Amino acid sequence: MPQQNEERLQKVIANAGVASRRHAEDLIRTGHVEVNGVVVTEMGVKVTDRDEVLVDGVPLGKERKRYFLFYKPRGVITAVTDDKKRAVVTDYFEDVQEHLYPVGRLDYDTSGLLLMTNDGEFANMLMHPSFKVDKKYVAKVQGIPTRAQLMPMRDGLVVAGKKLAPARFTIISTDKAKKTAIVALTIHQGINHQVKKMFQALGFPVMKLSRTEYGPLTLEGLQSGEHRPLKPIEIQVLKTFAQKGLTH
Ligand code: URA
């Protein structure tokens, strides 16, 4: 007979706030998880409240919650592990003992503001589609767009048959000799490669991309590769935004 309250191990780890579900699977697969003193590396194991689950020797629920603002460099994968041994964002947190993971993602070749935490509830809240916090990007694009050419972004572009939410943009500068422009774009959705897809759809491929703002947060005071803990007020503001579905 199945035991009461049996749950899949990766779900229990994710619910304890140690990791996202996918990261929890990585932790299991790579031998970081013990159940009742035995390392478990296969998926599908079920546990109950009576089982003792340790992640790197630390019982579930014992990690203190950590929240960081990270200036992700270009050429780093937004993941906690990589089979091809490429640089991942957690490489920049070797000074932090807790199991951090990224809130959402930035592309390998995108730099900029990325939140890192071990608070699963907080991360899920911020990644939920109903959380409409503004994110500002600065893109270097090929070609010199006019305002009129970028205007469709303001109404909501249709990309791959999907209507995107309206975006705000400002053309910051243009380089006539190199035929490039720098454009700031503010969006609140988080569809994969969204900014690149938007510019591509209008005929201005992105050459370089950076996220400079996330709601009220900026990269001020940080160099590429550096991080700082979020202030309690910043965590509170993000939680309030998420709970109320507010935009910044
Ligand atoms: N949009 C993109 O195209 N790439 C990112 O990394 C983030 C937003």
mmCIF file of C-alpha atoms and ligand atoms in Angstrom:
data_model
loop_
_atom_site.group_PDB
_atom_site.id
_atom_site.type_symbol
_atom_site.label_atom_id
_atom_site.label_comp_id
_atom_site.label_asym_id
_atom_site.label_seq_id
_atom_site.Cartn_x
_atom_site.Cartn_y
_atom_site.Cartn_z
ATOM 1 C CA MET A 1 0.000 0.000 0.000
ATOM 2 C CA PRO A 2 1.439 3.473 -0.821
ATOM 3 C CA GLN A 3 2.496 5.515 2.198
ATOM 4 C CA GLN A 4 0.558 8.654 3.007
ATOM 5 C CA ASN A 5 1.932 12.014 1.802
ATOM 6 C CA GLU A 6 4.444 10.409 -0.513
ATOM 7 C CA GLU A 7 6.011 12.993 -2.795
ATOM 8 C CA ARG A 8 8.623 12.857 -5.494
ATOM 9 C CA LEU A 9 12.052 13.723 -4.140
ATOM 10 C CA GLN A 10 12.688 16.595 -6.576
ATOM 11 C CA LYS A 11 9.347 18.145 -5.628
ATOM 12 C CA VAL A 12 10.124 17.926 -1.921
ATOM 13 C CA ILE A 13 13.499 19.597 -2.480
ATOM 14 C CA ALA A 14 11.923 22.338 -4.626
ATOM 15 C CA ASN A 15 9.113 22.918 -2.128
ATOM 16 C CA ALA A 16 11.651 23.289 0.662
ATOM 17 C CA GLY A 17 12.994 26.277 -1.260
ATOM 18 C CA VAL A 18 16.414 24.750 -1.898
ATOM 19 C CA ALA A 19 16.076 24.796 -5.665
ATOM 20 C CA SER A 20 13.739 25.064 -8.611
ATOM 21 C CA ARG A 21 12.290 21.733 -9.759
ATOM 22 C CA ARG A 22 14.786 21.470 -12.612
ATOM 23 C CA HIS A 23 17.716 22.403 -10.412
ATOM 24 C CA ALA A 24 16.514 19.855 -7.830
ATOM 25 C CA GLU A 25 16.726 17.189 -10.541
ATOM 26 C CA ASP A 26 20.285 18.308 -11.345
ATOM 27 C CA LEU A 27 21.214 18.106 -7.659
ATOM 28 C CA ILE A 28 19.862 14.543 -7.458
ATOM 29 C CA ARG A 29 21.481 13.428 -10.704
ATOM 30 C CA THR A 30 24.878 14.786 -9.686
ATOM 31 C CA GLY A 31 24.906 13.034 -6.312
ATOM 32 C CA HIS A 32 24.218 15.925 -3.955
ATOM 33 C CA VAL A 33 21.161 14.358 -2.319
ATOM 34 C CA GLU A 34 20.944 11.720 0.403
ATOM 35 C CA VAL A 35 17.812 10.010 1.651
ATOM 36 C CA ASN A 36 18.173 8.265 5.008
ATOM 37 C CA GLY A 37 21.942 8.200 4.660
ATOM 38 C CA VAL A 38 22.009 6.834 1.087
ATOM 39 C CA VAL A 39 22.937 8.944 -1.951
ATOM 40 C CA VAL A 40 20.097 8.875 -4.484
ATOM 41 C CA THR A 41 20.895 9.692 -8.103
ATOM 42 C CA GLU A 42 17.891 8.332 -9.962
ATOM 43 C CA MET A 43 14.658 10.224 -10.580
ATOM 44 C CA GLY A 44 11.301 9.044 -9.375
ATOM 45 C CA VAL A 45 12.190 8.204 -5.767
ATOM 46 C CA LYS A 46 9.351 9.094 -3.420
ATOM 47 C CA VAL A 47 9.733 10.235 0.172
ATOM 48 C CA THR A 48 7.500 11.104 3.103
ATOM 49 C CA ASP A 49 7.884 13.424 6.089
ATOM 50 C CA ARG A 50 9.530 10.572 7.963
ATOM 51 C CA ASP A 51 12.457 10.333 5.535
ATOM 52 C CA GLU A 52 15.555 12.396 6.216
ATOM 53 C CA VAL A 53 16.579 14.311 3.090
ATOM 54 C CA LEU A 54 19.969 16.039 3.020
ATOM 55 C CA VAL A 55 21.331 18.270 0.251
ATOM 56 C CA ASP A 56 25.119 18.394 0.497
ATOM 57 C CA GLY A 57 24.767 17.149 4.040
ATOM 58 C CA VAL A 58 22.346 19.906 5.065
ATOM 59 C CA PRO A 59 18.822 18.860 6.129
ATOM 60 C CA LEU A 60 16.014 20.373 4.071
ATOM 61 C CA GLY A 61 14.581 23.589 5.392
ATOM 62 C CA LYS A 62 17.776 24.517 7.231
ATOM 63 C CA GLU A 63 19.307 26.823 4.625
ATOM 64 C CA ARG A 64 18.790 30.474 5.308
ATOM 65 C CA LYS A 65 17.138 32.325 2.469
ATOM 66 C CA ARG A 66 19.533 34.396 0.371
ATOM 67 C CA TYR A 67 18.798 36.973 -2.326
ATOM 68 C CA PHE A 68 21.381 38.499 -4.654
ATOM 69 C CA LEU A 69 21.552 40.940 -7.514
ATOM 70 C CA PHE A 70 24.163 39.713 -9.999
ATOM 71 C CA TYR A 71 25.781 41.473 -12.935
ATOM 72 C CA LYS A 72 25.988 38.518 -15.313
ATOM 73 C CA PRO A 73 28.879 38.734 -17.750
ATOM 74 C CA ARG A 74 28.442 37.870 -21.417
ATOM 75 C CA GLY A 75 29.557 34.280 -22.215
ATOM 76 C CA VAL A 76 28.094 32.670 -19.090
ATOM 77 C CA ILE A 77 25.211 30.196 -19.024
ATOM 78 C CA THR A 78 22.199 30.951 -16.834
ATOM 79 C CA ALA A 79 22.239 27.536 -15.171
ATOM 80 C CA VAL A 80 23.715 25.893 -12.100
ATOM 81 C CA THR A 81 25.573 23.151 -13.966
ATOM 82 C CA ASP A 82 26.654 22.542 -17.549
ATOM 83 C CA ASP A 83 27.563 19.142 -19.052
ATOM 84 C CA LYS A 84 30.054 20.830 -21.381
ATOM 85 C CA LYS A 85 31.787 22.508 -18.428
ATOM 86 C CA ARG A 86 31.140 26.017 -19.696
ATOM 87 C CA ALA A 87 30.985 28.884 -17.190
ATOM 88 C CA VAL A 88 27.670 29.029 -15.310
ATOM 89 C CA VAL A 89 26.253 31.796 -13.135
ATOM 90 C CA THR A 90 26.814 29.894 -9.880
ATOM 91 C CA ASP A 91 30.582 29.937 -10.566
ATOM 92 C CA TYR A 92 30.416 33.552 -9.417
ATOM 93 C CA PHE A 93 28.972 32.593 -6.009
ATOM 94 C CA GLU A 94 31.653 30.319 -4.644
ATOM 95 C CA ASP A 95 31.732 32.549 -1.561
ATOM 96 C CA VAL A 96 28.068 31.705 -0.854
ATOM 97 C CA GLN A 97 27.340 28.340 0.794
ATOM 98 C CA GLU A 98 23.648 28.161 0.022
ATOM 99 C CA HIS A 99 22.319 26.600 -3.197
ATOM 100 C CA LEU A 100 21.467 29.603 -5.282
ATOM 101 C CA TYR A 101 19.756 29.467 -8.629
ATOM 102 C CA PRO A 102 18.756 32.116 -11.156
ATOM 103 C CA VAL A 103 15.361 33.815 -11.296
ATOM 104 C CA GLY A 104 14.511 33.472 -14.987
ATOM 105 C CA ARG A 105 17.265 33.555 -17.544
ATOM 106 C CA LEU A 106 19.497 35.703 -19.673
ATOM 107 C CA ASP A 107 20.969 34.282 -22.863
ATOM 108 C CA TYR A 108 24.583 33.082 -22.957
ATOM 109 C CA ASP A 109 25.589 36.179 -24.932
ATOM 110 C CA THR A 110 23.451 38.619 -22.898
ATOM 111 C CA SER A 111 24.942 40.456 -19.931
ATOM 112 C CA GLY A 112 23.261 42.305 -17.116
ATOM 113 C CA LEU A 113 20.992 42.154 -14.150
ATOM 114 C CA LEU A 114 20.018 38.706 -12.919
ATOM 115 C CA LEU A 115 18.508 37.828 -9.547
ATOM 116 C CA MET A 116 19.828 34.769 -7.733
ATOM 117 C CA THR A 117 18.182 33.157 -4.717
ATOM 118 C CA ASN A 118 17.549 29.902 -2.871
ATOM 119 C CA ASP A 119 13.988 30.934 -2.029
ATOM 120 C CA GLY A 120 11.851 28.795 -4.340
ATOM 121 C CA GLU A 121 8.625 30.556 -3.489
ATOM 122 C CA PHE A 122 10.147 33.963 -4.234
ATOM 123 C CA ALA A 123 11.640 32.738 -7.530
ATOM 124 C CA ASN A 124 8.385 31.137 -8.659
ATOM 125 C CA MET A 125 6.450 34.270 -7.809
ATOM 126 C CA LEU A 126 8.804 36.431 -9.874
ATOM 127 C CA MET A 127 8.829 34.023 -12.806
ATOM 128 C CA HIS A 128 5.039 33.686 -12.926
ATOM 129 C CA PRO A 129 3.531 35.239 -16.093
ATOM 130 C CA SER A 130 1.174 37.355 -13.975
ATOM 131 C CA PHE A 131 4.178 39.142 -12.434
ATOM 132 C CA LYS A 132 4.540 42.131 -14.716
ATOM 133 C CA VAL A 133 7.596 43.920 -13.436
ATOM 134 C CA ASP A 134 9.342 46.086 -16.040
ATOM 135 C CA LYS A 135 12.711 44.931 -17.318
ATOM 136 C CA LYS A 136 14.867 47.359 -19.226
ATOM 137 C CA TYR A 137 17.314 46.203 -21.882
ATOM 138 C CA VAL A 138 19.868 48.088 -23.913
ATOM 139 C CA ALA A 139 20.460 46.594 -27.346
ATOM 140 C CA LYS A 140 22.994 47.349 -30.032
ATOM 141 C CA VAL A 141 21.272 46.579 -33.300
ATOM 142 C CA GLN A 142 22.371 46.212 -36.874
ATOM 143 C CA GLY A 143 20.876 48.953 -39.034
ATOM 144 C CA ILE A 144 19.556 52.360 -38.096
ATOM 145 C CA PRO A 145 15.880 52.192 -37.226
ATOM 146 C CA THR A 146 13.624 55.234 -37.246
ATOM 147 C CA ARG A 147 11.064 55.733 -34.480
ATOM 148 C CA ALA A 148 8.337 54.911 -36.987
ATOM 149 C CA GLN A 149 9.971 51.586 -37.835
ATOM 150 C CA LEU A 150 10.069 50.566 -34.164
ATOM 151 C CA MET A 151 6.556 51.845 -33.426
ATOM 152 C CA PRO A 152 4.918 48.394 -33.852
ATOM 153 C CA MET A 153 6.673 47.437 -30.589
ATOM 154 C CA ARG A 154 4.528 49.957 -28.760
ATOM 155 C CA ASP A 155 1.327 48.299 -29.910
ATOM 156 C CA GLY A 156 2.492 44.749 -29.311
ATOM 157 C CA LEU A 157 4.345 42.880 -32.032
ATOM 158 C CA VAL A 158 3.157 39.557 -33.344
ATOM 159 C CA VAL A 159 6.100 37.151 -33.305
ATOM 160 C CA ALA A 160 5.687 33.527 -34.431
ATOM 161 C CA GLY A 161 1.913 33.945 -34.321
ATOM 162 C CA LYS A 162 1.930 35.231 -30.746
ATOM 163 C CA LYS A 163 0.930 38.763 -29.849
ATOM 164 C CA LEU A 164 3.434 40.249 -27.433
ATOM 165 C CA ALA A 165 2.663 42.829 -24.771
ATOM 166 C CA PRO A 166 3.393 46.442 -25.752
ATOM 167 C CA ALA A 167 6.959 47.615 -25.142
ATOM 168 C CA ARG A 168 8.449 51.073 -24.660
ATOM 169 C CA PHE A 169 11.606 52.070 -26.494
ATOM 170 C CA THR A 170 14.050 54.947 -26.864
ATOM 171 C CA ILE A 171 16.670 55.272 -29.606
ATOM 172 C CA ILE A 172 19.708 56.314 -27.589
ATOM 173 C CA SER A 173 22.279 56.779 -30.354
ATOM 174 C CA THR A 174 23.077 55.871 -33.916
ATOM 175 C CA ASP A 175 26.367 55.261 -35.724
ATOM 176 C CA LYS A 176 25.938 56.121 -39.370
ATOM 177 C CA ALA A 177 29.409 54.877 -40.357
ATOM 178 C CA LYS A 178 28.956 51.455 -38.758
ATOM 179 C CA LYS A 179 25.217 51.333 -39.503
ATOM 180 C CA THR A 180 24.296 50.388 -35.947
ATOM 181 C CA ALA A 181 22.090 51.882 -33.252
ATOM 182 C CA ILE A 182 21.709 51.637 -29.492
ATOM 183 C CA VAL A 183 18.111 51.225 -28.387
ATOM 184 C CA ALA A 184 16.684 50.927 -24.860
ATOM 185 C CA LEU A 185 13.625 48.712 -24.585
ATOM 186 C CA THR A 186 11.360 48.092 -21.606
ATOM 187 C CA ILE A 187 9.210 44.964 -21.472
ATOM 188 C CA HIS A 188 7.514 43.054 -18.700
ATOM 189 C CA GLN A 189 7.158 39.675 -20.356
ATOM 190 C CA GLY A 190 9.800 36.980 -20.186
ATOM 191 C CA ILE A 191 9.426 34.929 -23.345
ATOM 192 C CA ASN A 192 12.606 33.177 -24.466
ATOM 193 C CA HIS A 193 14.860 35.451 -26.540
ATOM 194 C CA GLN A 194 12.075 38.013 -26.551
ATOM 195 C CA VAL A 195 14.130 41.135 -27.193
ATOM 196 C CA LYS A 196 16.125 39.495 -29.978
ATOM 197 C CA LYS A 197 12.936 38.176 -31.574
ATOM 198 C CA MET A 198 11.290 41.600 -31.431
ATOM 199 C CA PHE A 199 14.160 43.414 -33.130
ATOM 200 C CA GLN A 200 14.642 40.583 -35.617
ATOM 201 C CA ALA A 201 10.951 40.779 -36.555
ATOM 202 C CA LEU A 202 11.421 44.440 -37.470
ATOM 203 C CA GLY A 203 14.598 43.786 -39.473
ATOM 204 C CA PHE A 204 17.183 45.024 -36.948
ATOM 205 C CA PRO A 205 19.103 42.013 -35.600
ATOM 206 C CA VAL A 206 20.542 42.398 -32.094
ATOM 207 C CA MET A 207 24.337 42.394 -32.012
ATOM 208 C CA LYS A 208 24.756 42.936 -28.283
ATOM 209 C CA LEU A 209 22.270 42.892 -25.414
ATOM 210 C CA SER A 210 22.314 43.845 -21.762
ATOM 211 C CA ARG A 211 19.596 43.970 -19.104
ATOM 212 C CA THR A 212 20.096 47.134 -17.095
ATOM 213 C CA GLU A 213 17.019 47.278 -14.850
ATOM 214 C CA TYR A 214 14.627 44.885 -13.161
ATOM 215 C CA GLY A 215 11.695 46.719 -11.562
ATOM 216 C CA PRO A 216 13.258 49.178 -9.125
ATOM 217 C CA LEU A 217 16.674 47.474 -9.269
ATOM 218 C CA THR A 218 19.637 48.669 -11.319
ATOM 219 C CA LEU A 219 23.262 47.589 -11.798
ATOM 220 C CA GLU A 220 24.545 50.694 -10.041
ATOM 221 C CA GLY A 221 27.793 50.081 -8.156
ATOM 222 C CA LEU A 222 28.470 46.677 -9.726
ATOM 223 C CA GLN A 223 31.033 45.632 -12.322
ATOM 224 C CA SER A 224 30.416 42.700 -14.656
ATOM 225 C CA GLY A 225 30.771 39.454 -12.631
ATOM 226 C CA GLU A 226 30.033 41.105 -9.282
ATOM 227 C CA HIS A 227 27.037 40.587 -7.021
ATOM 228 C CA ARG A 228 25.511 42.169 -3.944
ATOM 229 C CA PRO A 229 22.858 40.977 -1.516
ATOM 230 C CA LEU A 230 19.416 42.501 -2.002
ATOM 231 C CA LYS A 231 18.382 44.856 0.787
ATOM 232 C CA PRO A 232 15.407 43.699 2.893
ATOM 233 C CA ILE A 233 13.359 46.604 1.506
ATOM 234 C CA GLU A 234 14.147 45.513 -2.073
ATOM 235 C CA ILE A 235 13.006 41.954 -1.345
ATOM 236 C CA GLN A 236 9.871 43.312 0.274
ATOM 237 C CA VAL A 237 9.073 45.595 -2.667
ATOM 238 C CA LEU A 238 9.451 42.753 -5.186
ATOM 239 C CA LYS A 239 7.246 40.488 -3.070
ATOM 240 C CA THR A 240 4.614 43.197 -2.805
ATOM 241 C CA PHE A 241 4.696 43.791 -6.578
ATOM 242 C CA ALA A 242 4.341 40.066 -7.216
ATOM 243 C CA GLN A 243 1.500 39.591 -4.751
ATOM 244 C CA LYS A 244 -0.442 42.549 -6.052
ATOM 245 C CA GLY A 245 0.405 41.998 -9.718
ATOM 246 C CA LEU A 246 1.728 45.561 -9.856
ATOM 247 C CA THR A 247 4.046 46.929 -12.489
ATOM 248 C CA HIS A 248 6.894 49.243 -11.700
HETATM 249 N N1 URA B 1 15.603 38.819 -24.502
HETATM 250 C C1 URA B 1 16.547 38.185 -25.211
HETATM 251 O O1 URA B 1 16.443 38.080 -26.421
HETATM 252 N N2 URA B 1 17.609 37.661 -24.562
HETATM 253 C C2 URA B 1 17.777 37.753 -23.227
HETATM 254 O O2 URA B 1 18.768 37.252 -22.691
HETATM 255 C C3 URA B 1 16.787 38.422 -22.489
HETATM 256 C C4 URA B 1 15.711 38.941 -23.143
#
